[in-house]
Coordinates of C-alpha atoms in Angstrom, one line a residue:
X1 CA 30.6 -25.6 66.9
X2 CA 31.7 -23.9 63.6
X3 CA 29.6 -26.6 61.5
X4 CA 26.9 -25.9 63.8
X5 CA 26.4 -22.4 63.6
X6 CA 26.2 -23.1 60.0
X7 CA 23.4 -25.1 60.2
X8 CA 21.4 -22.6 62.5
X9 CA 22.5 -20.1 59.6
X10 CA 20.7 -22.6 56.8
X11 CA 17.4 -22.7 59.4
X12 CA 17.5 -19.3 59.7
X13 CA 17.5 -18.6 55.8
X14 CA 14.5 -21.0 55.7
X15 CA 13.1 -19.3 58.6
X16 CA 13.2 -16.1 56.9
X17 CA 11.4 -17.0 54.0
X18 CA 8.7 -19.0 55.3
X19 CA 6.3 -15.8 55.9
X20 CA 6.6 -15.2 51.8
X21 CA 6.0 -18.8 50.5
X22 CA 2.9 -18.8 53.3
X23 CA 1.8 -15.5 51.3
X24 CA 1.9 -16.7 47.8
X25 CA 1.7 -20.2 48.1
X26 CA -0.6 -21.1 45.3
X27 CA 0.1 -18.1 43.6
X28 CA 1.0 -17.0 39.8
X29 CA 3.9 -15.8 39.2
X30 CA 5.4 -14.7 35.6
X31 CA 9.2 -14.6 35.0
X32 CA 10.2 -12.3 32.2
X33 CA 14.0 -14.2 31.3
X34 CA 15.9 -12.9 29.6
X35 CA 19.7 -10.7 29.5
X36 CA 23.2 -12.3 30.3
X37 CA 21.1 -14.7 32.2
X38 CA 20.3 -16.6 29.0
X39 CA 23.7 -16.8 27.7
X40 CA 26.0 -17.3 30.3
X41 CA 25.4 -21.0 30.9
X42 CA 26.0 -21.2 34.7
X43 CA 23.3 -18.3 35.5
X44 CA 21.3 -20.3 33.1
X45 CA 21.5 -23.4 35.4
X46 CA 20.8 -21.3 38.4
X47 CA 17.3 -19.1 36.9
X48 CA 16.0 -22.7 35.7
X49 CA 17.1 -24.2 39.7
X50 CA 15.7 -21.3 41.3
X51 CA 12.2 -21.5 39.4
X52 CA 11.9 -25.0 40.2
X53 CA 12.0 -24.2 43.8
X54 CA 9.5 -22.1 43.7
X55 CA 7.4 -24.5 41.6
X56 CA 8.1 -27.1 44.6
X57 CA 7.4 -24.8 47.5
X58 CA 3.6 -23.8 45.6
X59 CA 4.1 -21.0 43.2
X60 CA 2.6 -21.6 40.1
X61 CA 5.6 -19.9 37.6
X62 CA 4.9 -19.1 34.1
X63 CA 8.6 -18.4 32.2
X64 CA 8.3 -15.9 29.3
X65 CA 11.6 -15.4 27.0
X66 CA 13.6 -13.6 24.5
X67 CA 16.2 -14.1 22.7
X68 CA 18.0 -11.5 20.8
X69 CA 21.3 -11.5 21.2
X70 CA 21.0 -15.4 19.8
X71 CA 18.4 -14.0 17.2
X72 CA 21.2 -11.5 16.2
X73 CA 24.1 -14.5 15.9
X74 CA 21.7 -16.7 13.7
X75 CA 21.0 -13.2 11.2
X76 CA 24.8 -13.1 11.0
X77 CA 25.4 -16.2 10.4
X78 CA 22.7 -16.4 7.1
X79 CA 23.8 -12.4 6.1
X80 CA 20.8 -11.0 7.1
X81 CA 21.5 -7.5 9.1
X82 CA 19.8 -6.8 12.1
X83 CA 18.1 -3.5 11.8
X84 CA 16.2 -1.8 14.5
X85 CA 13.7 1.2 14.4
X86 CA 13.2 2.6 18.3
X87 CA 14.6 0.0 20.0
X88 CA 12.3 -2.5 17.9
X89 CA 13.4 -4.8 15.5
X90 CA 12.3 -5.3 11.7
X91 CA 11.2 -8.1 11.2
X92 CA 10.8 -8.6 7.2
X93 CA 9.8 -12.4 6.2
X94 CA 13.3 -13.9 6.1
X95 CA 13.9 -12.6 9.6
X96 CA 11.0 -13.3 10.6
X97 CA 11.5 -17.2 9.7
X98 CA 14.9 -16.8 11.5
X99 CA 13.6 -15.5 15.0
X100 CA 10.7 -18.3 15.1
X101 CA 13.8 -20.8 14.2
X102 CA 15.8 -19.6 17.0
X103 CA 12.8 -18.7 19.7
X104 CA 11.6 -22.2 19.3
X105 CA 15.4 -23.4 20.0
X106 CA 15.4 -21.8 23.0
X107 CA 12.5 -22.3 24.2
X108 CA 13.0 -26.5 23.8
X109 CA 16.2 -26.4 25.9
X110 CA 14.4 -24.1 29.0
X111 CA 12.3 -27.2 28.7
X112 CA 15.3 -29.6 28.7
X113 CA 16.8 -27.8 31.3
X114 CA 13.8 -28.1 34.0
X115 CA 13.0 -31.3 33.1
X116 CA 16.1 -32.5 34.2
X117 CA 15.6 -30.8 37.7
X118 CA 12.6 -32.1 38.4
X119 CA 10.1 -29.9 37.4
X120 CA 7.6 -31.0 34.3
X121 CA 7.3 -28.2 31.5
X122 CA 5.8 -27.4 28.3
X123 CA 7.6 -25.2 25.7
X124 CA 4.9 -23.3 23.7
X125 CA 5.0 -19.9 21.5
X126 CA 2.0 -17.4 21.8
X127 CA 0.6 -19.2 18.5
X128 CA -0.2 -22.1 20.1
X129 CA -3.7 -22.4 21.2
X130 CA -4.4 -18.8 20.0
X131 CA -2.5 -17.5 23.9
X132 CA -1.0 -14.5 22.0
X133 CA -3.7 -12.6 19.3
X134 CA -1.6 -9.5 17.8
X135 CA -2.1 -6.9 15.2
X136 CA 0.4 -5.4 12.9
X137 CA 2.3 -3.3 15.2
X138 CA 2.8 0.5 13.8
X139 CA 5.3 2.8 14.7
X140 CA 4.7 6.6 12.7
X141 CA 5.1 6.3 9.1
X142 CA 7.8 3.1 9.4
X143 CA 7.0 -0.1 8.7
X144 CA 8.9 -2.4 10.9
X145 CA 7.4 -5.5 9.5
X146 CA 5.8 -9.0 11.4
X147 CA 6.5 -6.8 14.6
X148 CA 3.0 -7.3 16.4
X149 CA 1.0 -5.8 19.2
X150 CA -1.0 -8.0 21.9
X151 CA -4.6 -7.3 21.7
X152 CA -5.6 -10.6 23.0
X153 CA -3.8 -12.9 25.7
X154 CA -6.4 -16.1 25.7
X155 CA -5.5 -17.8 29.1
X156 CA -7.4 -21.4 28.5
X157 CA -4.3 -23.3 27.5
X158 CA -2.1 -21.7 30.2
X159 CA -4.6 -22.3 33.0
X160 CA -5.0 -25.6 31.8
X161 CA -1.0 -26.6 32.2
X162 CA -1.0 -24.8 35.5
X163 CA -3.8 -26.4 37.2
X164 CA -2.6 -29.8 35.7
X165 CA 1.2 -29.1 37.4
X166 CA 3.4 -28.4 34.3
X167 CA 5.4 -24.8 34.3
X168 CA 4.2 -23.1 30.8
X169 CA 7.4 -21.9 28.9
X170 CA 6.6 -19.3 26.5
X171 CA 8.3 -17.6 23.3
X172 CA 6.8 -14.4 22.3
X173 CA 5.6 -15.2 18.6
X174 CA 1.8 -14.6 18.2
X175 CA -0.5 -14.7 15.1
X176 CA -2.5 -12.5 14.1
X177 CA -6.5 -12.9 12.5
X178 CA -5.0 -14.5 9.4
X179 CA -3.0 -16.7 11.2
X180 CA 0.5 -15.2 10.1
X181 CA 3.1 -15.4 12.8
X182 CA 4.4 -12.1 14.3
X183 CA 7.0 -11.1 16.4
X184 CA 6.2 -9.4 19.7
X185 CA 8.8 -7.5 22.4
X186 CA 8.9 -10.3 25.0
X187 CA 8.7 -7.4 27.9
X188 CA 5.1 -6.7 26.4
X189 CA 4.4 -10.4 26.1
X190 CA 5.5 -10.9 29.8
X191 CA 3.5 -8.1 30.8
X192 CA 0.1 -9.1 29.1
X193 CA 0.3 -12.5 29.9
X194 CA 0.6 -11.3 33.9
X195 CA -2.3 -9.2 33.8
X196 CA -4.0 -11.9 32.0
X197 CA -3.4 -14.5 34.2
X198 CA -3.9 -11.9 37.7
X199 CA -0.2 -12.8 38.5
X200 CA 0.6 -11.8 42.1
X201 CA 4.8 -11.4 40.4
X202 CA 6.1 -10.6 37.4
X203 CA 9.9 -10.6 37.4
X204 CA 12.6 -9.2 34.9
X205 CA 15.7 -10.3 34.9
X206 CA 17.9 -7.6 33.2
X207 CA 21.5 -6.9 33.0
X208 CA 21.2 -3.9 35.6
X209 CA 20.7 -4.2 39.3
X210 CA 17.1 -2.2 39.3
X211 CA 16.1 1.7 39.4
X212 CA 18.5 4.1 40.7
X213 CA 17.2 7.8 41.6
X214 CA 20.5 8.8 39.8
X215 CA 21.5 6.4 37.6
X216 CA 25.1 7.8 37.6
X217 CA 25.0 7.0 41.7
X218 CA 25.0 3.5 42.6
X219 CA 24.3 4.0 46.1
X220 CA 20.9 5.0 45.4
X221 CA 19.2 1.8 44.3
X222 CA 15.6 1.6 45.4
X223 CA 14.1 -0.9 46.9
X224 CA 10.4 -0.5 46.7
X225 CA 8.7 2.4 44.4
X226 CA 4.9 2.8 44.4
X227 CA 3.4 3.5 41.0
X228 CA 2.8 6.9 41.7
X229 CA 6.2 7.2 42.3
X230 CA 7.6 5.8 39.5
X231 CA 5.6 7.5 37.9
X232 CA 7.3 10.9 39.4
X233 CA 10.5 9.2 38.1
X234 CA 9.9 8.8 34.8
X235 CA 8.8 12.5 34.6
X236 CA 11.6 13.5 36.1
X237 CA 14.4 12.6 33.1
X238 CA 16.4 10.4 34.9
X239 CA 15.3 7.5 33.4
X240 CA 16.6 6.6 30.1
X241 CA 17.6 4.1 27.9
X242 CA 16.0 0.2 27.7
X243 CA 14.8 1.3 31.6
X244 CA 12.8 3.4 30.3
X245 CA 10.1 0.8 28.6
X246 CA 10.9 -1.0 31.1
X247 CA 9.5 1.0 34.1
X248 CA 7.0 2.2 31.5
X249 CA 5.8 -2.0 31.1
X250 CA 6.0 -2.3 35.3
X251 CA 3.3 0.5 35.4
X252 CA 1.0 -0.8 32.9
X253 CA 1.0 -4.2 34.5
X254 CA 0.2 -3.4 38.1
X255 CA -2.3 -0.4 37.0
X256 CA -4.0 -3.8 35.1
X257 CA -4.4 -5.9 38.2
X258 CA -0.7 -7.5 38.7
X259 CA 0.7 -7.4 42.4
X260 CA 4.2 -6.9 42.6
X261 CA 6.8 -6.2 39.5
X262 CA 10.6 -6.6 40.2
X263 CA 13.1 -5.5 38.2
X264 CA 16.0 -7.9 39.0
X265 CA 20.2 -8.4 38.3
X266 CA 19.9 -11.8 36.2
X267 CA 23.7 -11.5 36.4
X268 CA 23.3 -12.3 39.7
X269 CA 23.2 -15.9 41.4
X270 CA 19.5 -17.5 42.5
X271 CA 18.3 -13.3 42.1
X272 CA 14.8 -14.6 42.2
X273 CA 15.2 -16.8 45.4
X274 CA 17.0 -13.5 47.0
X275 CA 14.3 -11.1 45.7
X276 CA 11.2 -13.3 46.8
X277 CA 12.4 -14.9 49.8
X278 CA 14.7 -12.2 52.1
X279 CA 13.6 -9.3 53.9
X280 CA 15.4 -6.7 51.9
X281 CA 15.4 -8.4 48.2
X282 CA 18.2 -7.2 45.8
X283 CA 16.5 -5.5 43.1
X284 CA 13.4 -2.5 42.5
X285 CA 9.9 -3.7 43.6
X286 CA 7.6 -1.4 42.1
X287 CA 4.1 -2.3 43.7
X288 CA 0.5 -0.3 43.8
X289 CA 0.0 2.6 45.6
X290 CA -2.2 0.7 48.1
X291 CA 0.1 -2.4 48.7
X292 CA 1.6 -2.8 52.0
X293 CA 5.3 -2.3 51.6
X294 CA 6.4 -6.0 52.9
X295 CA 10.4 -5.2 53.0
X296 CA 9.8 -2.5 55.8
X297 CA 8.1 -4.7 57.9
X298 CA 7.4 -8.5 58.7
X299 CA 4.2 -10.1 56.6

């Protein structure tokens, strides 16, 4: 009996997410990745598992990264300093050659890594068939550098993997109208490239477990904010800190045309398959005003 009850409690997991893959079957979803998630190596395993599964049940993922904290290790390691000017980093030509280096690393093994489960991928950077088009990003009086700002996201190469059944894997290095390379915030890469592509998702997986009304009380997570809402947060100071940009991004993207943005624990196991598939999710869903609020109710 005890082995059967916990088969009926493996049906019923399926059970409960069958109304969500029916809803976005077929749908694009963006993955920002990024946090403890890329550098402890079990989480790693488990992001790359859980985004195959929803490749195989008929989401069409996108996977954008980061990589700073391994950016950071590779600047020690040469004696360059990491500087940063408002939570941006300068990015002077040596750096610059020394974040492609390591973007382009990590990008190879995210393709390793889903390869291996099954899952066909391509590793590309925003350079590659023109996706990401930047200019010079300014910031006051301070020049930070090859730090660029998307003005263009062109969609024909992604489209074209998607539709042909590969997962595009994406580091956020663009070029600009001379064809220099340029580094851009992955959060703002994930963000364009969503609204570009009319995602129905876009994910981040952060080192925090999603939006508190008071960040210094952990009971009071929320669930589901409506932009107008979050909107009332952010005016109401607080939000701080990397959330901040963060919420600030979330707004942007569903005000230009994406769905649903979750802000999601990466430090916690298969967070995406928990946060897309169960009644309740785990993390903040911040959605638009209009958008039926699907963890109240059944789809």
């Amino acid at each position: 009996m005890e082995d059967m009850e916990n088969w009926l409690a493996k049906a019923n997991v399926l059970i409960e997410a069958l109304p969500y893959i029916q809803r976005f079957h077929g749908k694009t979803i963006v993955v920002k990745y990024g946090g403890s998630a890329m550098v402890d190596h079990d989480l790693k395993k488990n992001v790359i598992r859980d985004v195959a599964l929803l490749k195989l049940v008929g989401f069409r993922p996108i996977i954008v990264h980061g990589g700073g904290k391994e950016i950071t290790k590779w600047m020690k390691k040469v004696d360059i300093e990491s500087e940063f000017y408002k939570g941006l980093r300068i990015t002077d030509k040596p750096s610059m050659e020394i974040v492609e280096m390591v973007l382009n690393k990590i990008n190879k093994g995210l393709v390793s890594m889903m390869e291996k489960v099954g899952v066909r991928a391509v590793g590309i950077s925003g350079k590659d068939g023109s996706v990401l088009k930047v200019d010079k990003k300014l910031v006051g009086d301070k020049d930070i550098g090859n730090v660029g700002e998307i003005k263009e996201v062109n969609t024909e190469l992604l489209n074209t993997l998607l539709d042909n059944d590969f997962v595009p894997v994406i580091c956020p290095i663009g070029s600009d109208d001379g064809f220099y390379s340029y580094n851009i915030n992955a959060d703002d890469a994930a963000c364009a490239i969503a609204a570009a592509v009319g995602a129905a998702k876009l994910a981040f997986l952060t080192d925090v477990e999603g939006v508190y009304a008071d960040p210094l009380d952990k009971s009071t997570l929320i669930s589901e904010l409506s932009v107008k809402e979050a909107e009332e947060l952010l005016g109401s100071g607080n939000i701080g800190g990397g959330m901040l940009p963060k919420i600030h991004n979330c707004v942007d993207a569903i005000k230009s045309g994406v769905s649903r943005v979750h802000i999601l624990d990466g430090r916690i196991e298969h967070c995406l398959l928990l946060e897309f598939f169960t009644n309740r999710g785990i993390g903040t869903a911040i959605i638009g005003d209009e958008e039926e609020r699907y963890y109240e109710k059944n789809v």
